[in-house]
Every structure is written in structure tokens, then in C-alpha cells.
Amino acid sequence: VHNGIEYAVMQLIAETYHLLQRGSAWNNDELADQFNWWNQGPLSSYLIEITGQIFQKVDPDTGRRLVDMVKDVARQKGTGKWTSQDALDLVVPIPTIDAAVAERELSDCVAERAGINAAYPPPPGLLPPSHERRRVKGEGSVESRMERALHAATIIAYAQGLDLLRKASSAYGYQLQLGEVAKIWRGGCIIRASLLEDIRAAYQAKPDLSSLLLAPRIVDLLGKEIADLRSTVKLAVDLGLPAPALMTALAYFDSLRCGKLPTNLIQAQRDFFGAHTYERTDKEGTFHSQWDS
Amino acid sequence: VHNGIEYAVMQLIAETYHLLQRGSAWNNDELADQFNWWNQGPLSSYLIEITGQIFQKVDPDTGRRLVDMVKDVARQKGTGKWTSQDALDLVVPIPTIDAAVAERELSDCVAERAGINAAYPPPPGLLPPSHERRRVKGEGSVESRMERALHAATIIAYAQGLDLLRKASSAYGYQLQLGEVAKIWRGGCIIRASLLEDIRAAYQAKPDLSSLLLAPRIVDLLGKEIADLRSTVKLAVDLGLPAPALMTALAYFDSLRCGKLPTNLIQAQRDFFGAHTYERTDKEGTFHSQWDS
């Protein structure tokens, strides 16, 4: 599960990088500055820190930045896949982790990517060049919106992973203390992050929290940041740049938050074509109807 | 795989329903009219047809529409889950099917949904009421944009399922003819749809097509419809209504279409923290670097 969260956070960072780099032509120095700056704030974490360092590394062979010489095809050891498969067995939704695993797989579809890139016209639009936009610093700038978007999506990715741990603990009798898990992760691992202190405190205050998204401090944070996640997703949509992890994080939040889901239609369809029965809002039991009469 | 595609298409239809119903207060008669109308066009399919019928069914107990009495909690027989798990074993990305499976799981998180719905403020905006908007008919209306968005996303969901079949066939020596598969599905099953005739023709013309998205007729269709998928995703984002299947369909397309992916950063991070090595764009082989020096 640690590695599933790691996949999700790495994919979220990669999408943010893509939006800055291809969306508005930030160069590696600007990217290094930004990630180093972000590492001083709420995003402070090992993965943000090493990302800042990566952008600075010069390739001894070419004199260019090494990150630009690395092929965009991901390899996997299988730990993300196992997290997704275990979650499916436990019937726990972890869509942002699933999306991160799928996106690594997709990056390896080299022939399909080349063919489809050639077959379709380029994305609809790009941001103004970076030197124009970098002048706007502060709360309303693209990068401060992205900082809050990345923070919000990271919280949501953790919420998914912790929900899987909670339900696995219950199914298998692990008796996990999620506050302790957060403390251990914080101590030293790839996903160590200052956010884990908020998570630890949340589970210490309420060990049986049914979702990280219900911790008062998280409600406060996410309530402020979710608008920036929305605007960042829309930016990606407009630019034609893929943002599956940012999108599924937002969809996970909106699914849990929106009250009634349209799943009643899915249940009606299943009962229509397969007599799979449905439950009702007004009484107990399972029911079957002849829908086409 | 048939059932995986079925999950995805049902989720796409449910999201469209949600946008029309909660996004702009369409009533069941309007929804029935719209789905019946869509069933006369490119979306023509068994699932669209029964959806139109479902909105018309009156509950004998209450006199209300039966669909409104159905609980929004999905049940599953496990076939969607198996599709996702098999795809993970075969390293084939099928993110829209994964998202549909996760969304059914999420609908069953009843306590978390109630808590999170109460803890966060409502979505930021709604469309104008339906009687205002229904006057605008034709190409630019919300429902005609949604028709093209749903069609585009359905094509992309089929592309994912067919890609899984193609790769499973190759891995297990099934020697599947995808044109024949499309013909069989078209003949009579839950996902039967007029789109399957385009799919059959595409694979008959080119049996070794590496992605449905590369068939000339599909390139033509999707090229026209993708802008509507973008605007529909943005509408969902603005309304605060979840659209994980529409979003992952768009992200799958944009990932395959955008040329370079930001996966080079993920490979650099993996080499930084785990010495997992990386490949280069300018020469063969695998490489490892000391990134922080």
C-alpha cells in the first residue's frame, strides 16, 4: 500500500511537471526552483525534494539536463499492480492508484503512442510563455494554484491508500493503528512528507476515522484547495495534456461528496437486463421489476 | 472483457444522466425523450435503449418513477473486477474500465459518503434550469455536445477492451479475430451497439490494427468529437459532479496522443531512490546515475 501511494504521488508530480513544462515551456532551472520552493511549504516531502534535484542534474555525456535524456517509458516492479489487485479483492476503491499504475503501463505502449500521436491533431492550446507568466507571483499565479492542487490530490491519494489499509486490517484482523503507520512512514521512506504529521495527528485524535477526508484539519485544508484542483484539471483538459491522477483524485472526492450518485440507474439497468434485483430507498429488501412494461 | 466494457459504458451513461439530472434538473420524461432520441443516432445501442425505457417506468407502489426509488448502491458479480485484474497481469492499461469498477465499489461506501457529504460545502455551480436550456436545440446545445462526448468516450472504452483482447490473444495464443468478436457482440449481447459495425469494419479492413483509435473512420469520428468530451468533462468539474469514466477516457486519449509523456521524471525518480536504472533517448542500454551530485 505504501508503494501504491508512492505510484500515485509520483504520477501526480509528473502531471504537474508536464503542465508546467509542456503546458508553458518552463525550463529545468525554473522547475528546480519551483520544486525546491514547494519543498519549503505544505508539499514538503522526499519526492518533491528529489524532483527538485533531478531537474538540476547535468548529463556528463551531452552537457544537457539528464532528465531530458531519460526515455518516457516506465518500468514497474509490480508493487503498484499488487496494490490495485488486492484492493479489487477487498472491494475498496483506490482510483488514483489504479490510474497511476495504468499510466505507467500506457507509457510502455510505444508503437500505439507514436501512431496515435501522428493520427490526431495537436492539443488545442498552450499557456503563455513562462517568462510572461512568472511575473505574476503570489496567491493567484498558476504555480500557487498548482501547489494547492497537488497538495489536495496528494491528500486524496493518501486517503485512498489508508482506506485500503483500514479495510484490509478489518478483513484480515491486522489491528493496524493508522496513526502509527503514518508515524512509521514519516520516519523514513519514499513517501515521507510533512503531510504525514497531519495524518498521524488525525488518526491519533480519532483512531477509528472512517476516511482521512473526515479529519477536521483535512476538511479545512481540502475545503480551501479543492477549487485549485478543479482549475488545474480544467487547465489540463484545455491544453490536451493527460492528467489521469489529478482527475481521478477529484472524481473520488466529488463522488464521496456529492450525496446521491447516479448508481441507481446502473442498478436499474442491471435489473432490466439480468434480473440482478435492486434495493429501494423507501424500504428494506431486494426487488425485481419488469422494466419494459 | 465484454463485461468490462459493459461496466465502462454503463458508468459513462450514468455520468451523463447525472449531469443532465442533477446538473440541470431534467425530469424523467425529458431524460426518456433524450435517450430515445439518442438511440436513433450514433449512440444507438441496447444500453441506451433500455435507459430510455427505465426513465418511463412507473413504480406501482408510489406512483413515482421507479428509477428514483432505486438505491444508488451498486452490486457486482465480479466480472468487471476480473477484467481489471487480468489486465494488470497482462500489463494492459484499461483505465476507464478500472474507474467504472472503482465507482461501483465507491457507491457502496455508504457511511463515508454520508459523512463526507455533510463535512464539505456543496458543488460550486449548476446549469440553468432545463426549461431554459432545452430551447437551445441543435449542434451547440448541451445535449448534442453530451451526445458526442458520450460517443467519443464509448469508442475509447471499446478501444481499451479491444486492446486487452488483442494482447491477451497474443499472450495466450488465442488467435482472436477482433472483427469477428465485434460481429458476435453486435449480434446480440448487452453491449450491442451500432458502433460495433464501425469496429467490425475497421478490423476487417486491417486485422492487425494496433489500436481501435487508429482506424481511419474512428480517427475521423473522434477528431470531431473530442472537443465535446473536453467541454463535458469541464462541465462536470465546474458542477462538482463526479465523472471518472469520462475523465479517464479523455486522459487515455490524451496520453496516447500527446507524444512525449512526463514518465521520464518517474524513471529518474525511480533511479534516484532505488537505483532501478533508466533508458535513454539517444542510445541503447540501461543506465544508472548519481542524481544528487
PDB file of N, CA, C and O in Angstrom, chain A residues 213-252:
ATOM      1  N   LEU A 213     -10.515  11.946   4.770  1.00  0.00           N
ATOM      2  CA  LEU A 213     -11.190  13.169   4.316  1.00  0.00           C
ATOM      3  C   LEU A 213     -12.140  13.733   5.368  1.00  0.00           C
ATOM      4  O   LEU A 213     -12.652  14.828   5.208  1.00  0.00           O
ATOM      5  N   LEU A 214     -12.375  12.981   6.459  1.00  0.00           N
ATOM      6  CA  LEU A 214     -13.271  13.452   7.509  1.00  0.00           C
ATOM      7  C   LEU A 214     -12.538  14.057   8.701  1.00  0.00           C
ATOM      8  O   LEU A 214     -13.173  14.569   9.618  1.00  0.00           O
ATOM      9  N   ALA A 215     -11.209  14.021   8.703  1.00  0.00           N
ATOM     10  CA  ALA A 215     -10.464  14.640   9.803  1.00  0.00           C
ATOM     11  C   ALA A 215     -10.632  16.157   9.719  1.00  0.00           C
ATOM     12  O   ALA A 215     -10.488  16.745   8.646  1.00  0.00           O
ATOM     13  N   PRO A 216     -10.935  16.807  10.853  1.00  0.00           N
ATOM     14  CA  PRO A 216     -11.230  18.256  10.811  1.00  0.00           C
ATOM     15  C   PRO A 216     -10.148  19.089  10.112  1.00  0.00           C
ATOM     16  O   PRO A 216     -10.467  19.969   9.302  1.00  0.00           O
ATOM     17  N   ARG A 217      -8.896  18.792  10.392  1.00  0.00           N
ATOM     18  CA  ARG A 217      -7.803  19.560   9.773  1.00  0.00           C
ATOM     19  C   ARG A 217      -7.798  19.357   8.244  1.00  0.00           C
ATOM     20  O   ARG A 217      -7.500  20.281   7.485  1.00  0.00           O
ATOM     21  N   ILE A 218      -8.105  18.143   7.796  1.00  0.00           N
ATOM     22  CA  ILE A 218      -8.133  17.832   6.371  1.00  0.00           C
ATOM     23  C   ILE A 218      -9.352  18.500   5.714  1.00  0.00           C
ATOM     24  O   ILE A 218      -9.255  19.040   4.602  1.00  0.00           O
ATOM     25  N   VAL A 219     -10.485  18.487   6.403  1.00  0.00           N
ATOM     26  CA  VAL A 219     -11.673  19.163   5.879  1.00  0.00           C
ATOM     27  C   VAL A 219     -11.354  20.627   5.630  1.00  0.00           C
ATOM     28  O   VAL A 219     -11.703  21.202   4.594  1.00  0.00           O
ATOM     29  N   ASP A 220     -10.645  21.217   6.579  1.00  0.00           N
ATOM     30  CA  ASP A 220     -10.268  22.621   6.469  1.00  0.00           C
ATOM     31  C   ASP A 220      -9.332  22.840   5.266  1.00  0.00           C
ATOM     32  O   ASP A 220      -9.554  23.724   4.433  1.00  0.00           O
ATOM     33  N   LEU A 221      -8.294  22.014   5.171  1.00  0.00           N
ATOM     34  CA  LEU A 221      -7.312  22.144   4.083  1.00  0.00           C
ATOM     35  C   LEU A 221      -7.952  21.913   2.713  1.00  0.00           C
ATOM     36  O   LEU A 221      -7.846  22.735   1.801  1.00  0.00           O
ATOM     37  N   LEU A 222      -8.597  20.753   2.576  1.00  0.00           N
ATOM     38  CA  LEU A 222      -9.172  20.390   1.278  1.00  0.00           C
ATOM     39  C   LEU A 222     -10.268  21.364   0.859  1.00  0.00           C
ATOM     40  O   LEU A 222     -10.398  21.686  -0.320  1.00  0.00           O
ATOM     41  N   GLY A 223     -11.038  21.813   1.845  1.00  0.00           N
ATOM     42  CA  GLY A 223     -12.095  22.778   1.532  1.00  0.00           C
ATOM     43  C   GLY A 223     -11.529  24.013   0.845  1.00  0.00           C
ATOM     44  O   GLY A 223     -12.146  24.589  -0.051  1.00  0.00           O
ATOM     45  N   LYS A 224     -10.294  24.393   1.245  1.00  0.00           N
ATOM     46  CA  LYS A 224      -9.661  25.568   0.627  1.00  0.00           C
ATOM     47  C   LYS A 224      -8.994  25.226  -0.704  1.00  0.00           C
ATOM     48  O   LYS A 224      -8.843  26.087  -1.570  1.00  0.00           O
ATOM     49  N   GLU A 225      -8.523  23.999  -0.845  1.00  0.00           N
ATOM     50  CA  GLU A 225      -7.686  23.658  -2.005  1.00  0.00           C
ATOM     51  C   GLU A 225      -8.444  23.053  -3.177  1.00  0.00           C
ATOM     52  O   GLU A 225      -7.924  22.999  -4.291  1.00  0.00           O
ATOM     53  N   ILE A 226      -9.652  22.580  -2.934  1.00  0.00           N
ATOM     54  CA  ILE A 226     -10.327  21.796  -3.967  1.00  0.00           C
ATOM     55  C   ILE A 226     -10.619  22.638  -5.225  1.00  0.00           C
ATOM     56  O   ILE A 226     -10.588  22.137  -6.353  1.00  0.00           O
ATOM     57  N   ALA A 227     -10.847  23.934  -5.028  1.00  0.00           N
ATOM     58  CA  ALA A 227     -11.112  24.798  -6.187  1.00  0.00           C
ATOM     59  C   ALA A 227      -9.888  24.864  -7.104  1.00  0.00           C
ATOM     60  O   ALA A 227     -10.017  24.961  -8.332  1.00  0.00           O
ATOM     61  N   ASP A 228      -8.707  24.794  -6.508  1.00  0.00           N
ATOM     62  CA  ASP A 228      -7.486  24.819  -7.314  1.00  0.00           C
ATOM     63  C   ASP A 228      -7.264  23.495  -8.034  1.00  0.00           C
ATOM     64  O   ASP A 228      -6.723  23.465  -9.135  1.00  0.00           O
ATOM     65  N   LEU A 229      -7.696  22.386  -7.411  1.00  0.00           N
ATOM     66  CA  LEU A 229      -7.636  21.102  -8.114  1.00  0.00           C
ATOM     67  C   LEU A 229      -8.576  21.149  -9.322  1.00  0.00           C
ATOM     68  O   LEU A 229      -8.227  20.705 -10.418  1.00  0.00           O
ATOM     69  N   ARG A 230      -9.757  21.733  -9.126  1.00  0.00           N
ATOM     70  CA  ARG A 230     -10.684  21.884 -10.258  1.00  0.00           C
ATOM     71  C   ARG A 230     -10.057  22.701 -11.393  1.00  0.00           C
ATOM     72  O   ARG A 230     -10.111  22.326 -12.560  1.00  0.00           O
ATOM     73  N   SER A 231      -9.475  23.834 -11.056  1.00  0.00           N
ATOM     74  CA  SER A 231      -8.957  24.698 -12.133  1.00  0.00           C
ATOM     75  C   SER A 231      -7.750  24.058 -12.811  1.00  0.00           C
ATOM     76  O   SER A 231      -7.555  24.222 -14.019  1.00  0.00           O
ATOM     77  N   THR A 232      -6.962  23.281 -12.049  1.00  0.00           N
ATOM     78  CA  THR A 232      -5.803  22.612 -12.653  1.00  0.00           C
ATOM     79  C   THR A 232      -6.251  21.491 -13.592  1.00  0.00           C
ATOM     80  O   THR A 232      -5.676  21.315 -14.672  1.00  0.00           O
ATOM     81  N   VAL A 233      -7.267  20.745 -13.195  1.00  0.00           N
ATOM     82  CA  VAL A 233      -7.812  19.709 -14.093  1.00  0.00           C
ATOM     83  C   VAL A 233      -8.339  20.366 -15.377  1.00  0.00           C
ATOM     84  O   VAL A 233      -8.072  19.887 -16.485  1.00  0.00           O
ATOM     85  N   LYS A 234      -9.050  21.477 -15.236  1.00  0.00           N
ATOM     86  CA  LYS A 234      -9.580  22.146 -16.433  1.00  0.00           C
ATOM     87  C   LYS A 234      -8.451  22.661 -17.325  1.00  0.00           C
ATOM     88  O   LYS A 234      -8.545  22.616 -18.553  1.00  0.00           O
ATOM     89  N   LEU A 235      -7.387  23.135 -16.704  1.00  0.00           N
ATOM     90  CA  LEU A 235      -6.221  23.573 -17.480  1.00  0.00           C
ATOM     91  C   LEU A 235      -5.659  22.416 -18.302  1.00  0.00           C
ATOM     92  O   LEU A 235      -5.379  22.560 -19.507  1.00  0.00           O
ATOM     93  N   ALA A 236      -5.513  21.254 -17.676  1.00  0.00           N
ATOM     94  CA  ALA A 236      -5.003  20.075 -18.392  1.00  0.00           C
ATOM     95  C   ALA A 236      -5.940  19.705 -19.542  1.00  0.00           C
ATOM     96  O   ALA A 236      -5.479  19.396 -20.650  1.00  0.00           O
ATOM     97  N   VAL A 237      -7.236  19.744 -19.280  1.00  0.00           N
ATOM     98  CA  VAL A 237      -8.218  19.414 -20.323  1.00  0.00           C
ATOM     99  C   VAL A 237      -8.070  20.377 -21.494  1.00  0.00           C
ATOM    100  O   VAL A 237      -8.053  19.968 -22.665  1.00  0.00           O
ATOM    101  N   ASP A 238      -7.940  21.659 -21.196  1.00  0.00           N
ATOM    102  CA  ASP A 238      -7.807  22.666 -22.260  1.00  0.00           C
ATOM    103  C   ASP A 238      -6.508  22.498 -23.038  1.00  0.00           C
ATOM    104  O   ASP A 238      -6.476  22.710 -24.245  1.00  0.00           O
ATOM    105  N   LEU A 239      -5.446  22.141 -22.339  1.00  0.00           N
ATOM    106  CA  LEU A 239      -4.148  22.001 -23.012  1.00  0.00           C
ATOM    107  C   LEU A 239      -4.045  20.690 -23.787  1.00  0.00           C
ATOM    108  O   LEU A 239      -3.163  20.544 -24.628  1.00  0.00           O
ATOM    109  N   GLY A 240      -4.925  19.727 -23.473  1.00  0.00           N
ATOM    110  CA  GLY A 240      -4.803  18.414 -24.107  1.00  0.00           C
ATOM    111  C   GLY A 240      -3.683  17.590 -23.499  1.00  0.00           C
ATOM    112  O   GLY A 240      -3.184  16.665 -24.120  1.00  0.00           O
ATOM    113  N   LEU A 241      -3.301  17.918 -22.274  1.00  0.00           N
ATOM    114  CA  LEU A 241      -2.270  17.138 -21.583  1.00  0.00           C
ATOM    115  C   LEU A 241      -2.947  16.180 -20.598  1.00  0.00           C
ATOM    116  O   LEU A 241      -3.871  16.575 -19.883  1.00  0.00           O
ATOM    117  N   PRO A 242      -2.495  14.924 -20.563  1.00  0.00           N
ATOM    118  CA  PRO A 242      -3.170  13.938 -19.719  1.00  0.00           C
ATOM    119  C   PRO A 242      -2.955  14.208 -18.230  1.00  0.00           C
ATOM    120  O   PRO A 242      -1.846  14.523 -17.810  1.00  0.00           O
ATOM    121  N   ALA A 243      -4.021  14.073 -17.455  1.00  0.00           N
ATOM    122  CA  ALA A 243      -3.927  14.272 -16.002  1.00  0.00           C
ATOM    123  C   ALA A 243      -4.789  13.238 -15.291  1.00  0.00           C
ATOM    124  O   ALA A 243      -5.648  13.581 -14.480  1.00  0.00           O
ATOM    125  N   PRO A 244      -4.544  11.945 -15.577  1.00  0.00           N
ATOM    126  CA  PRO A 244      -5.438  10.921 -15.011  1.00  0.00           C
ATOM    127  C   PRO A 244      -5.427  10.866 -13.491  1.00  0.00           C
ATOM    128  O   PRO A 244      -6.470  10.597 -12.888  1.00  0.00           O
ATOM    129  N   ALA A 245      -4.288  11.125 -12.869  1.00  0.00           N
ATOM    130  CA  ALA A 245      -4.238  11.035 -11.407  1.00  0.00           C
ATOM    131  C   ALA A 245      -4.923  12.242 -10.767  1.00  0.00           C
ATOM    132  O   ALA A 245      -5.699  12.097  -9.812  1.00  0.00           O
ATOM    133  N   LEU A 246      -4.660  13.444 -11.289  1.00  0.00           N
ATOM    134  CA  LEU A 246      -5.366  14.624 -10.784  1.00  0.00           C
ATOM    135  C   LEU A 246      -6.876  14.457 -10.981  1.00  0.00           C
ATOM    136  O   LEU A 246      -7.680  14.784 -10.101  1.00  0.00           O
ATOM    137  N   MET A 247      -7.273  13.942 -12.150  1.00  0.00           N
ATOM    138  CA  MET A 247      -8.702  13.786 -12.452  1.00  0.00           C
ATOM    139  C   MET A 247      -9.378  12.769 -11.539  1.00  0.00           C
ATOM    140  O   MET A 247     -10.474  13.017 -11.031  1.00  0.00           O
ATOM    141  N   THR A 248      -8.732  11.616 -11.359  1.00  0.00           N
ATOM    142  CA  THR A 248      -9.382  10.591 -10.531  1.00  0.00           C
ATOM    143  C   THR A 248      -9.396  10.996  -9.062  1.00  0.00           C
ATOM    144  O   THR A 248     -10.295  10.594  -8.327  1.00  0.00           O
ATOM    145  N   ALA A 249      -8.415  11.796  -8.648  1.00  0.00           N
ATOM    146  CA  ALA A 249      -8.456  12.310  -7.275  1.00  0.00           C
ATOM    147  C   ALA A 249      -9.676  13.215  -7.113  1.00  0.00           C
ATOM    148  O   ALA A 249     -10.443  13.096  -6.145  1.00  0.00           O
ATOM    149  N   LEU A 250      -9.886  14.108  -8.067  1.00  0.00           N
ATOM    150  CA  LEU A 250     -11.051  14.999  -7.998  1.00  0.00           C
ATOM    151  C   LEU A 250     -12.353  14.198  -8.070  1.00  0.00           C
ATOM    152  O   LEU A 250     -13.298  14.459  -7.312  1.00  0.00           O
ATOM    153  N   ALA A 251     -12.402  13.213  -8.976  1.00  0.00           N
ATOM    154  CA  ALA A 251     -13.635  12.422  -9.124  1.00  0.00           C
ATOM    155  C   ALA A 251     -13.926  11.614  -7.855  1.00  0.00           C
ATOM    156  O   ALA A 251     -15.090  11.438  -7.484  1.00  0.00           O
ATOM    157  N   TYR A 252     -12.866  11.139  -7.194  1.00  0.00           N
ATOM    158  CA  TYR A 252     -13.048  10.396  -5.934  1.00  0.00           C
ATOM    159  C   TYR A 252     -13.665  11.317  -4.881  1.00  0.00           C
ATOM    160  O   TYR A 252     -14.632  10.963  -4.208  1.00  0.00           O
TER     161      TYR A 252
END
